[in-house]
mmCIF file of C-alpha atoms in Angstrom:
data_model
loop_
_atom_site.group_PDB
_atom_site.id
_atom_site.type_symbol
_atom_site.label_atom_id
_atom_site.label_comp_id
_atom_site.label_asym_id
_atom_site.label_seq_id
_atom_site.Cartn_x
_atom_site.Cartn_y
_atom_site.Cartn_z
ATOM 1 C CA MET A 1 180.895 167.286 159.615
ATOM 2 C CA PRO A 2 179.140 165.791 156.720
ATOM 3 C CA PRO A 3 176.963 167.558 154.266
ATOM 4 C CA ASN A 4 173.776 167.510 153.609
ATOM 5 C CA GLN A 5 172.995 167.629 157.447
ATOM 6 C CA ALA A 6 170.618 169.783 159.144
ATOM 7 C CA LEU A 7 171.985 172.399 161.327
ATOM 8 C CA SER A 8 170.458 173.885 164.513
ATOM 9 C CA GLN A 9 169.136 177.645 164.275
ATOM 10 C CA GLU A 10 171.941 178.806 166.868
ATOM 11 C CA GLU A 11 174.699 177.042 164.280
ATOM 12 C CA ILE A 12 173.326 179.164 161.487
ATOM 13 C CA VAL A 13 173.177 182.487 163.423
ATOM 14 C CA GLN A 14 176.699 181.489 164.745
ATOM 15 C CA ARG A 15 178.069 181.072 161.414
ATOM 16 C CA ILE A 16 176.579 184.031 159.918
ATOM 17 C CA LYS A 17 177.874 186.303 162.591
ATOM 18 C CA ASP A 18 181.554 184.740 162.208
ATOM 19 C CA ARG A 19 181.412 185.977 158.890
ATOM 20 C CA PHE A 20 179.272 189.264 158.698
ATOM 21 C CA GLY A 21 180.037 190.625 162.401
ATOM 22 C CA ASN A 22 179.726 194.127 161.547
ATOM 23 C CA ALA A 23 176.523 193.552 159.239
ATOM 24 C CA VAL A 24 174.437 191.695 162.022
ATOM 25 C CA THR A 25 172.245 194.296 164.175
ATOM 26 C CA GLY A 26 170.418 191.852 165.664
ATOM 27 C CA ALA A 27 168.999 188.526 166.415
ATOM 28 C CA GLY A 28 165.914 186.847 167.645
ATOM 29 C CA ALA A 29 163.732 183.956 167.424
ATOM 30 C CA HIS A 30 159.717 183.211 166.842
ATOM 31 C CA GLY A 31 158.196 179.791 166.732
ATOM 32 C CA GLY A 32 161.360 177.688 167.170
ATOM 33 C CA GLN A 33 162.879 179.623 164.537
ATOM 34 C CA SER A 34 165.549 182.203 164.501
ATOM 35 C CA HIS A 35 166.149 185.144 162.464
ATOM 36 C CA VAL A 36 168.989 187.522 162.039
ATOM 37 C CA VAL A 37 168.543 191.248 161.318
ATOM 38 C CA VAL A 38 171.241 192.674 158.860
ATOM 39 C CA LYS A 39 172.036 195.973 157.447
ATOM 40 C CA ARG A 40 170.551 196.476 154.140
ATOM 41 C CA GLU A 41 173.739 197.094 152.320
ATOM 42 C CA GLU A 42 175.086 193.912 152.893
ATOM 43 C CA ILE A 43 171.986 192.137 152.418
ATOM 44 C CA ILE A 44 172.986 190.402 149.171
ATOM 45 C CA PRO A 45 176.441 189.107 150.229
ATOM 46 C CA ILE A 46 174.757 187.488 153.063
ATOM 47 C CA LEU A 47 172.178 185.844 150.979
ATOM 48 C CA THR A 48 175.110 184.850 148.721
ATOM 49 C CA PHE A 49 176.840 182.888 151.283
ATOM 50 C CA LEU A 50 173.799 181.509 152.629
ATOM 51 C CA LYS A 51 172.996 179.909 149.607
ATOM 52 C CA ASN A 52 176.396 179.006 148.479
ATOM 53 C CA ASP A 53 177.711 177.632 151.565
ATOM 54 C CA ARG A 54 178.673 174.058 151.704
ATOM 55 C CA GLU A 55 177.222 173.346 154.922
ATOM 56 C CA LEU A 56 173.875 175.879 154.721
ATOM 57 C CA GLN A 57 173.060 174.891 151.102
ATOM 58 C CA PHE A 58 169.516 177.669 151.260
ATOM 59 C CA ASP A 59 168.731 176.617 147.585
ATOM 60 C CA PHE A 60 165.172 177.275 148.283
ATOM 61 C CA LEU A 61 163.760 180.871 148.895
ATOM 62 C CA ALA A 62 159.978 180.371 150.086
ATOM 63 C CA ASP A 63 158.679 183.782 150.507
ATOM 64 C CA VAL A 64 159.574 187.366 150.387
ATOM 65 C CA THR A 65 157.595 189.537 152.902
ATOM 66 C CA ILE A 66 157.720 192.545 154.808
ATOM 67 C CA VAL A 67 156.708 193.793 158.565
ATOM 68 C CA ASP A 68 155.604 197.158 158.815
ATOM 69 C CA HIS A 69 156.933 198.286 162.368
ATOM 70 C CA LEU A 70 154.812 201.545 162.418
ATOM 71 C CA TYR A 71 153.322 200.996 165.545
ATOM 72 C CA LEU A 72 155.637 198.688 166.782
ATOM 73 C CA GLU A 73 158.610 199.108 169.208
ATOM 74 C CA VAL A 74 161.247 196.805 168.323
ATOM 75 C CA PRO A 75 164.647 197.492 169.836
ATOM 76 C CA ASP A 76 166.968 195.730 167.359
ATOM 77 C CA LEU A 77 165.329 197.290 163.847
ATOM 78 C CA PRO A 78 164.600 200.889 164.610
ATOM 79 C CA GLU A 79 163.752 201.175 161.179
ATOM 80 C CA ARG A 80 160.176 201.218 159.909
ATOM 81 C CA PHE A 81 160.090 197.924 157.270
ATOM 82 C CA ALA A 82 161.908 194.738 157.557
ATOM 83 C CA VAL A 83 161.983 192.432 154.295
ATOM 84 C CA VAL A 84 161.756 189.531 155.471
ATOM 85 C CA TYR A 85 163.328 186.418 153.528
ATOM 86 C CA SER A 86 162.468 183.196 154.373
ATOM 87 C CA LEU A 87 164.802 180.679 153.217
ATOM 88 C CA ALA A 88 164.691 176.587 153.295
ATOM 89 C CA SER A 89 167.215 174.084 152.523
ATOM 90 C CA MET A 90 165.824 171.125 150.491
ATOM 91 C CA GLY A 91 169.272 169.248 150.583
ATOM 92 C CA CYS A 92 169.808 169.900 154.246
ATOM 93 C CA GLY A 93 166.167 170.304 155.786
ATOM 94 C CA HIS A 94 166.500 173.289 157.448
ATOM 95 C CA ARG A 95 165.223 176.851 157.530
ATOM 96 C CA PHE A 96 166.046 180.217 158.467
ATOM 97 C CA ARG A 97 164.640 183.705 158.028
ATOM 98 C CA VAL A 98 166.860 186.850 157.355
ATOM 99 C CA LYS A 99 165.264 190.185 157.835
ATOM 100 C CA ALA A 100 166.753 193.325 156.373
ATOM 101 C CA ALA A 101 165.939 197.012 158.225
ATOM 102 C CA VAL A 102 164.783 199.411 155.204
ATOM 103 C CA PRO A 103 163.799 202.956 156.131
ATOM 104 C CA GLU A 104 160.790 204.856 155.157
ATOM 105 C CA SER A 105 162.384 207.593 154.036
ATOM 106 C CA ASP A 106 164.339 205.653 151.043
ATOM 107 C CA PRO A 107 162.379 202.300 150.905
ATOM 108 C CA ARG A 108 164.681 200.741 148.428
ATOM 109 C CA LEU A 109 166.841 197.153 148.689
ATOM 110 C CA ASP A 110 168.807 195.274 146.343
ATOM 111 C CA SER A 111 166.935 192.665 144.492
ATOM 112 C CA ALA A 112 167.460 188.404 145.221
ATOM 113 C CA CYS A 113 166.337 187.590 142.070
ATOM 114 C CA ALA A 114 169.963 186.953 140.620
ATOM 115 C CA LEU A 115 169.827 184.135 143.234
ATOM 116 C CA TRP A 116 166.366 183.003 143.269
ATOM 117 C CA LYS A 117 164.219 182.969 140.373
ATOM 118 C CA ALA A 118 161.099 182.889 143.465
ATOM 119 C CA ALA A 119 162.188 186.449 144.141
ATOM 120 C CA LEU A 120 161.079 188.010 140.979
ATOM 121 C CA TRP A 121 157.560 187.505 142.081
ATOM 122 C CA GLY A 122 157.929 187.619 146.025
ATOM 123 C CA GLU A 123 159.494 191.038 145.382
ATOM 124 C CA ARG A 124 156.908 191.886 143.155
ATOM 125 C CA GLU A 125 153.914 191.354 145.600
ATOM 126 C CA ALA A 126 156.151 193.012 148.400
ATOM 127 C CA HIS A 127 156.365 196.153 146.343
ATOM 128 C CA ASP A 128 152.911 195.849 145.335
ATOM 129 C CA MET A 129 151.788 196.039 148.816
ATOM 130 C CA PHE A 130 154.095 198.002 150.780
ATOM 131 C CA GLY A 131 155.855 200.319 148.199
ATOM 132 C CA ILE A 132 159.413 198.852 148.618
ATOM 133 C CA GLU A 133 161.705 199.540 145.776
ATOM 134 C CA PHE A 134 163.873 196.166 144.686
ATOM 135 C CA THR A 135 166.628 197.569 142.853
ATOM 136 C CA GLY A 136 168.005 194.897 140.263
ATOM 137 C CA ASN A 137 164.227 193.209 139.860
ATOM 138 C CA PRO A 138 163.794 193.505 136.065
ATOM 139 C CA ASP A 139 160.071 193.689 136.076
ATOM 140 C CA LEU A 140 158.758 195.707 139.316
ATOM 141 C CA ARG A 141 155.174 195.831 138.215
ATOM 142 C CA ARG A 142 152.479 195.595 140.539
ATOM 143 C CA LEU A 143 151.643 192.070 141.086
ATOM 144 C CA LEU A 144 148.192 191.570 142.471
ATOM 145 C CA MET A 145 146.608 195.276 142.589
ATOM 146 C CA PRO A 146 145.727 197.280 139.287
ATOM 147 C CA ALA A 147 148.533 198.870 137.270
ATOM 148 C CA ASP A 148 147.079 202.213 138.127
ATOM 149 C CA TYR A 149 145.981 201.614 141.662
ATOM 150 C CA ASN A 150 147.396 204.681 143.907
ATOM 151 C CA GLY A 151 148.751 203.700 147.113
ATOM 152 C CA PHE A 152 150.092 200.525 149.459
ATOM 153 C CA PRO A 153 147.481 198.781 150.714
ATOM 154 C CA LEU A 154 149.222 197.010 153.502
ATOM 155 C CA ARG A 155 151.197 199.464 154.903
ATOM 156 C CA LYS A 156 149.741 200.513 158.570
ATOM 157 C CA ASP A 157 149.260 204.223 157.814
ATOM 158 C CA TYR A 158 147.064 202.846 154.489
ATOM 159 C CA PRO A 159 143.321 204.760 155.668
ATOM 160 C CA LEU A 160 140.613 201.911 156.574
ATOM 161 C CA ARG A 161 137.874 204.197 155.520
ATOM 162 C CA GLY A 162 137.552 206.929 152.958
ATOM 163 C CA ARG A 163 138.568 205.096 149.845
ATOM 164 C CA GLY A 164 136.545 202.843 147.901
ATOM 165 C CA GLU A 165 133.303 203.007 149.224
ATOM 166 C CA ARG A 166 130.554 202.607 147.447
ATOM 167 C CA GLU A 167 129.140 206.130 147.784
ATOM 168 C CA SER A 168 131.852 207.251 145.925
ATOM 169 C CA PHE A 169 130.946 205.961 142.710
ATOM 170 C CA GLN A 170 128.167 206.688 140.506
ATOM 171 C CA GLN A 171 125.255 203.710 140.141
ATOM 172 C CA TYR A 172 124.564 202.512 136.468
ATOM 173 C CA ARG A 173 120.772 202.140 135.935
ATOM 174 C CA ARG A 174 119.418 200.787 132.822
ATOM 175 C CA GLY A 175 117.439 203.394 130.720
ATOM 176 C CA ALA A 176 118.309 206.443 132.870
ATOM 177 C CA ASP A 177 120.517 208.291 130.496
ATOM 178 C CA MET B 1 86.261 161.001 101.414
ATOM 179 C CA GLY B 2 85.536 164.455 100.229
ATOM 180 C CA ASN B 3 87.744 167.653 101.631
ATOM 181 C CA VAL B 4 89.159 167.095 104.776
ATOM 182 C CA LEU B 5 88.593 170.195 106.246
ATOM 183 C CA GLU B 6 84.765 169.546 106.252
ATOM 184 C CA ASN B 7 85.151 166.533 108.450
ATOM 185 C CA LEU B 8 86.926 168.950 111.156
ATOM 186 C CA ASN B 9 84.933 170.592 113.990
ATOM 187 C CA PRO B 10 85.550 174.461 113.754
ATOM 188 C CA ASP B 11 85.313 174.786 116.953
ATOM 189 C CA SER B 12 87.628 172.141 118.575
ATOM 190 C CA PHE B 13 90.002 173.197 115.886
ATOM 191 C CA THR B 14 90.391 176.945 117.210
ATOM 192 C CA LYS B 15 89.836 176.049 120.586
ATOM 193 C CA ASP B 16 92.567 173.000 120.795
ATOM 194 C CA THR B 17 95.520 173.404 118.225
ATOM 195 C CA VAL B 18 95.223 177.130 117.125
ATOM 196 C CA PHE B 19 97.033 179.734 119.300
ATOM 197 C CA ILE B 20 96.642 183.611 118.679
ATOM 198 C CA ASN B 21 99.129 185.727 120.166
ATOM 199 C CA SER B 22 100.975 188.329 119.414
ATOM 200 C CA LEU B 23 104.577 188.151 117.294
ATOM 201 C CA GLU B 24 106.140 189.887 120.359
ATOM 202 C CA ASN B 25 104.892 187.373 122.777
ATOM 203 C CA LEU B 26 105.706 184.332 120.937
ATOM 204 C CA ILE B 27 109.556 185.906 120.383
ATOM 205 C CA ASN B 28 109.607 186.486 124.461
ATOM 206 C CA LEU B 29 108.491 183.337 124.837
ATOM 207 C CA THR B 30 111.062 181.679 123.191
ATOM 208 C CA ARG B 31 113.665 183.677 124.396
ATOM 209 C CA ALA B 32 112.495 183.445 127.936
ATOM 210 C CA ASN B 33 112.779 179.445 127.693
ATOM 211 C CA SER B 34 116.116 179.312 126.195
ATOM 212 C CA VAL B 35 118.438 181.904 128.741
ATOM 213 C CA TRP B 36 122.107 181.040 127.592
ATOM 214 C CA PRO B 37 124.340 182.394 130.818
ATOM 215 C CA LEU B 38 127.779 183.026 130.314
ATOM 216 C CA THR B 39 130.271 180.838 131.841
ATOM 217 C CA PHE B 40 131.920 183.474 134.167
ATOM 218 C CA GLY B 41 132.830 182.250 137.871
ATOM 219 C CA LEU B 42 134.845 184.592 140.195
ATOM 220 C CA ALA B 43 134.897 182.783 143.593
ATOM 221 C CA CYS B 44 132.917 180.231 145.949
ATOM 222 C CA CYS B 45 129.531 181.684 144.455
ATOM 223 C CA ALA B 46 130.598 179.477 141.075
ATOM 224 C CA ILE B 47 130.594 176.236 142.847
ATOM 225 C CA GLU B 48 127.196 176.826 143.495
ATOM 226 C CA MET B 49 126.362 177.965 140.164
ATOM 227 C CA MET B 50 127.785 174.704 138.706
ATOM 228 C CA ALA B 51 125.546 172.725 141.182
ATOM 229 C CA THR B 52 122.851 174.395 139.901
ATOM 230 C CA GLY B 53 123.832 173.662 136.757
ATOM 231 C CA ALA B 54 124.773 169.796 137.552
ATOM 232 C CA SER B 55 121.851 167.025 137.880
ATOM 233 C CA LYS B 56 120.772 167.493 141.198
ATOM 234 C CA TYR B 57 119.047 170.976 140.495
ATOM 235 C CA ASP B 58 119.310 170.574 136.700
ATOM 236 C CA ILE B 59 119.029 174.240 135.406
ATOM 237 C CA ASP B 60 117.688 172.522 132.100
ATOM 238 C CA ARG B 61 114.491 171.695 133.260
ATOM 239 C CA PHE B 62 113.872 175.394 133.078
ATOM 240 C CA GLY B 63 115.386 175.774 129.702
ATOM 241 C CA SER B 64 118.585 177.391 130.941
ATOM 242 C CA GLY B 65 121.073 175.041 130.386
ATOM 243 C CA PRO B 66 123.664 175.830 128.154
ATOM 244 C CA PHE B 67 126.786 178.210 129.887
ATOM 245 C CA ARG B 68 128.158 179.599 126.913
ATOM 246 C CA ALA B 69 132.038 180.098 126.739
ATOM 247 C CA THR B 70 131.930 183.311 124.692
ATOM 248 C CA PRO B 71 129.781 186.269 125.601
ATOM 249 C CA ARG B 72 128.534 186.568 121.637
ATOM 250 C CA GLN B 73 126.280 183.799 122.364
ATOM 251 C CA ALA B 74 125.190 184.458 126.158
ATOM 252 C CA ASP B 75 122.485 186.771 127.221
ATOM 253 C CA LEU B 76 122.594 186.334 130.664
ATOM 254 C CA MET B 77 125.642 187.198 132.768
ATOM 255 C CA ILE B 78 125.616 185.573 136.112
ATOM 256 C CA VAL B 79 128.552 187.429 138.251
ATOM 257 C CA ALA B 80 128.938 185.130 140.775
ATOM 258 C CA GLY B 81 131.932 185.794 143.331
ATOM 259 C CA THR B 82 133.871 188.762 144.382
ATOM 260 C CA VAL B 83 134.492 191.421 141.709
ATOM 261 C CA THR B 84 137.713 192.847 142.621
ATOM 262 C CA HIS B 85 139.268 195.975 141.399
ATOM 263 C CA LYS B 86 141.828 194.458 138.822
ATOM 264 C CA MET B 87 138.729 191.821 137.343
ATOM 265 C CA ALA B 88 136.042 194.588 137.355
ATOM 266 C CA PRO B 89 137.604 196.280 133.567
ATOM 267 C CA ARG B 90 137.177 192.509 132.783
ATOM 268 C CA VAL B 91 133.972 192.094 134.079
ATOM 269 C CA LYS B 92 132.774 195.334 132.295
ATOM 270 C CA ARG B 93 134.504 194.441 129.137
ATOM 271 C CA LEU B 94 132.798 190.932 129.100
ATOM 272 C CA TYR B 95 129.601 192.632 129.507
ATOM 273 C CA ASP B 96 129.971 194.953 126.801
ATOM 274 C CA MET B 97 130.721 192.202 124.356
ATOM 275 C CA MET B 98 127.193 190.559 124.952
ATOM 276 C CA PRO B 99 124.765 191.533 122.222
ATOM 277 C CA GLU B 100 121.314 192.905 123.307
ATOM 278 C CA PRO B 101 119.247 192.185 124.897
ATOM 279 C CA LYS B 102 121.069 191.226 128.109
ATOM 280 C CA TYR B 103 120.624 190.941 131.584
ATOM 281 C CA VAL B 104 122.861 190.612 134.711
ATOM 282 C CA LEU B 105 122.150 188.555 137.753
ATOM 283 C CA ALA B 106 124.075 189.398 140.788
ATOM 284 C CA MET B 107 124.831 186.814 143.122
ATOM 285 C CA GLY B 108 125.787 186.658 146.304
ATOM 286 C CA GLY B 109 126.553 188.996 148.665
ATOM 287 C CA CYS B 110 130.134 190.232 147.509
ATOM 288 C CA VAL B 111 128.755 191.143 144.286
ATOM 289 C CA ILE B 112 125.679 193.159 145.602
ATOM 290 C CA ARG B 113 127.627 195.159 148.059
ATOM 291 C CA GLY B 114 130.836 193.818 148.369
ATOM 292 C CA GLY B 115 129.704 191.037 151.357
ATOM 293 C CA PRO B 116 132.493 190.603 153.799
ATOM 294 C CA TYR B 117 134.545 193.029 152.634
ATOM 295 C CA VAL B 118 132.252 195.849 152.746
ATOM 296 C CA LYS B 119 133.760 197.813 155.198
ATOM 297 C CA TYR B 120 137.391 197.483 154.949
ATOM 298 C CA GLY B 121 138.177 195.266 151.611
ATOM 299 C CA TYR B 122 140.479 197.750 149.732
ATOM 300 C CA HIS B 123 140.602 195.507 146.495
ATOM 301 C CA VAL B 124 137.015 194.783 146.222
ATOM 302 C CA VAL B 125 134.335 196.510 144.160
ATOM 303 C CA LYS B 126 131.733 197.427 146.497
ATOM 304 C CA GLY B 127 128.767 196.445 144.145
ATOM 305 C CA VAL B 128 129.036 194.905 140.492
ATOM 306 C CA ASP B 129 126.089 197.437 139.691
ATOM 307 C CA LEU B 130 129.017 200.079 139.979
ATOM 308 C CA ILE B 131 129.966 198.852 136.668
ATOM 309 C CA VAL B 132 127.248 197.075 134.925
ATOM 310 C CA PRO B 133 123.441 197.207 135.217
ATOM 311 C CA VAL B 134 122.342 194.452 137.120
ATOM 312 C CA ASP B 135 118.564 193.292 136.920
ATOM 313 C CA VAL B 136 118.318 190.741 139.435
ATOM 314 C CA TYR B 137 120.088 190.575 143.143
ATOM 315 C CA VAL B 138 120.311 186.968 144.429
ATOM 316 C CA PRO B 139 121.168 187.375 147.992
ATOM 317 C CA GLY B 140 123.398 184.783 149.939
ATOM 318 C CA CYS B 141 126.845 183.703 151.228
ATOM 319 C CA PRO B 142 126.636 181.656 148.658
ATOM 320 C CA PRO B 143 122.833 181.532 147.778
ATOM 321 C CA ARG B 144 121.689 177.735 147.263
ATOM 322 C CA PRO B 145 120.649 176.707 143.725
ATOM 323 C CA GLU B 146 117.077 177.231 144.808
ATOM 324 C CA ALA B 147 117.641 180.867 145.206
ATOM 325 C CA LEU B 148 119.619 181.086 141.828
ATOM 326 C CA LEU B 149 116.830 179.097 140.397
ATOM 327 C CA GLU B 150 114.665 181.707 141.702
ATOM 328 C CA GLY B 151 116.711 184.448 140.078
ATOM 329 C CA ILE B 152 116.650 182.775 136.828
ATOM 330 C CA PHE B 153 112.748 182.717 136.983
ATOM 331 C CA LYS B 154 112.773 186.398 137.906
ATOM 332 C CA ILE B 155 114.859 186.989 134.582
ATOM 333 C CA GLN B 156 112.445 184.971 132.998
ATOM 334 C CA LYS B 157 109.747 187.119 134.086
ATOM 335 C CA LEU B 158 111.658 190.199 132.849
ATOM 336 C CA MET B 159 112.245 188.992 129.248
ATOM 337 C CA MET B 160 108.857 188.526 128.881
ATOM 338 C CA ARG B 161 108.254 192.293 129.344
ATOM 339 C CA GLU B 162 110.561 193.082 126.543
ATOM 340 C CA LYS B 163 109.327 195.184 123.928
ATOM 341 C CA ILE B 164 110.013 194.398 120.047
ATOM 342 C CA GLY B 165 110.478 197.945 119.168
ATOM 343 C CA ASP B 166 112.742 198.709 122.227
ATOM 344 C CA ARG B 167 115.527 196.166 121.271
ATOM 345 C CA ALA B 168 118.410 198.295 121.745
ATOM 346 C CA ARG B 169 117.891 199.294 125.479
ATOM 347 C CA LYS B 170 119.855 202.139 126.315
ATOM 348 C CA SER B 171 122.153 201.586 129.174
ATOM 349 C CA THR B 172 124.307 204.315 130.782
ATOM 350 C CA LYS B 173 128.016 202.895 130.383
ATOM 351 C CA PRO B 174 131.007 204.513 132.243
ATOM 352 C CA GLU B 175 133.772 206.127 130.150
ATOM 353 C CA VAL B 176 136.751 204.760 131.705
ATOM 354 C CA TYR B 177 136.777 202.395 134.759
ATOM 355 C CA GLN B 178 138.202 204.172 137.536
ATOM 356 C CA PRO B 179 139.449 201.865 140.733
ATOM 357 C CA ALA B 180 139.112 203.544 144.169
#
C-alpha cells in the first residue's frame, strides 16, 4: 500500500486489534468515526504505535477530553471516566479516537505529552475539569479555573446549586464601614 | 479715552461675564465633564462599549472620550462583560489601583447579577458588586450605546455631588478575594 493514503475506520480498528489484542476491551462508532476502548496501562504503547506507524501516521493530537459515565451504563466501559484522545493524521487525512478507561477510585493516566506537545494543555484542562491526574505531565496546574478553586466542575456529581450563589457573599457598599 | 472700566455698564458686566459659584462646584463641573474611563472589556458588552466610543454614538460629545490604558489615569471603571472567578482578583486589583475619587459602572446583566450564568454558572461571579462598590447599574444583554450614555450621565450627576472635604471616601474592601 502506498504511504499517505487514508485508511477506513475499520482498517484502523483492525490494525490496533492485531497489534494490541489483549489491551483492547471494546470498540464502537459514533458520527461516522470509530473508537477503541483500551486498558489504561497500555495507553502510551498504543498511542506511540498510532503516531509512529508508517500507514497510520497520527501526527496531530486534536483534543484530550473526558467522559463521565456516572449516570451512563456503557457495556464495554465499566469504569467511571473515559479519557478520549482525538487523533488526526495530516499526511493521510484520517481521524480516530482512543478511549482509556479510568476508575474513580484511582484517577490516574500516563501523560501523552512526550508524543504530542498539544497534550500539555489538553491534559491540564482535563485535569482542571475532571480531576484526572496525568502522571508525567510536567506542568499539571489548573488551566481555566483559579488555582485555589475547590472541586472539579464538570464532574457529574458537582452540585448545581449551593456553591457560589450571590447570597453567600458579602456585598460591598461605599461608605458603609 | 479715559479709564476702560468707566465705559462699562456694571450691570451687564456682572450679568454676562462674571459667574460666581463655589470652588467645589467648579471642580465638580470640570471633573464631571472630563470623565476618563478605564479601557477594560471582558466580554461582548465591551463591543457595545466600543460602539459607544466610536463615531456613531460618540461618547466624546459628553467629555468622556479618552479611554485610559492605565488605571492610574482613570476615574471611571466601566465593567463590561462577564466577570469570572479567575478574573475577579484582577478586577479588584485594577479598582484598587485607581486614584480617588473613582466610580464604577456595572454594564450588562452578567456584571449586575451573573446574567445567564446566575443559576448554574460555576465560574461566574454573581455580580461585580461583590468585589467592588458599584455606583450605576446599566441593565441589558448587552445594553445599547444609548443606555451606556445614560449611565455615564448618571455618573456625571454623582460627580456633581462630590464634596471637597470628603475626598478620600471610605469604601469597605475585602481582605482577600475568596472564590466559591
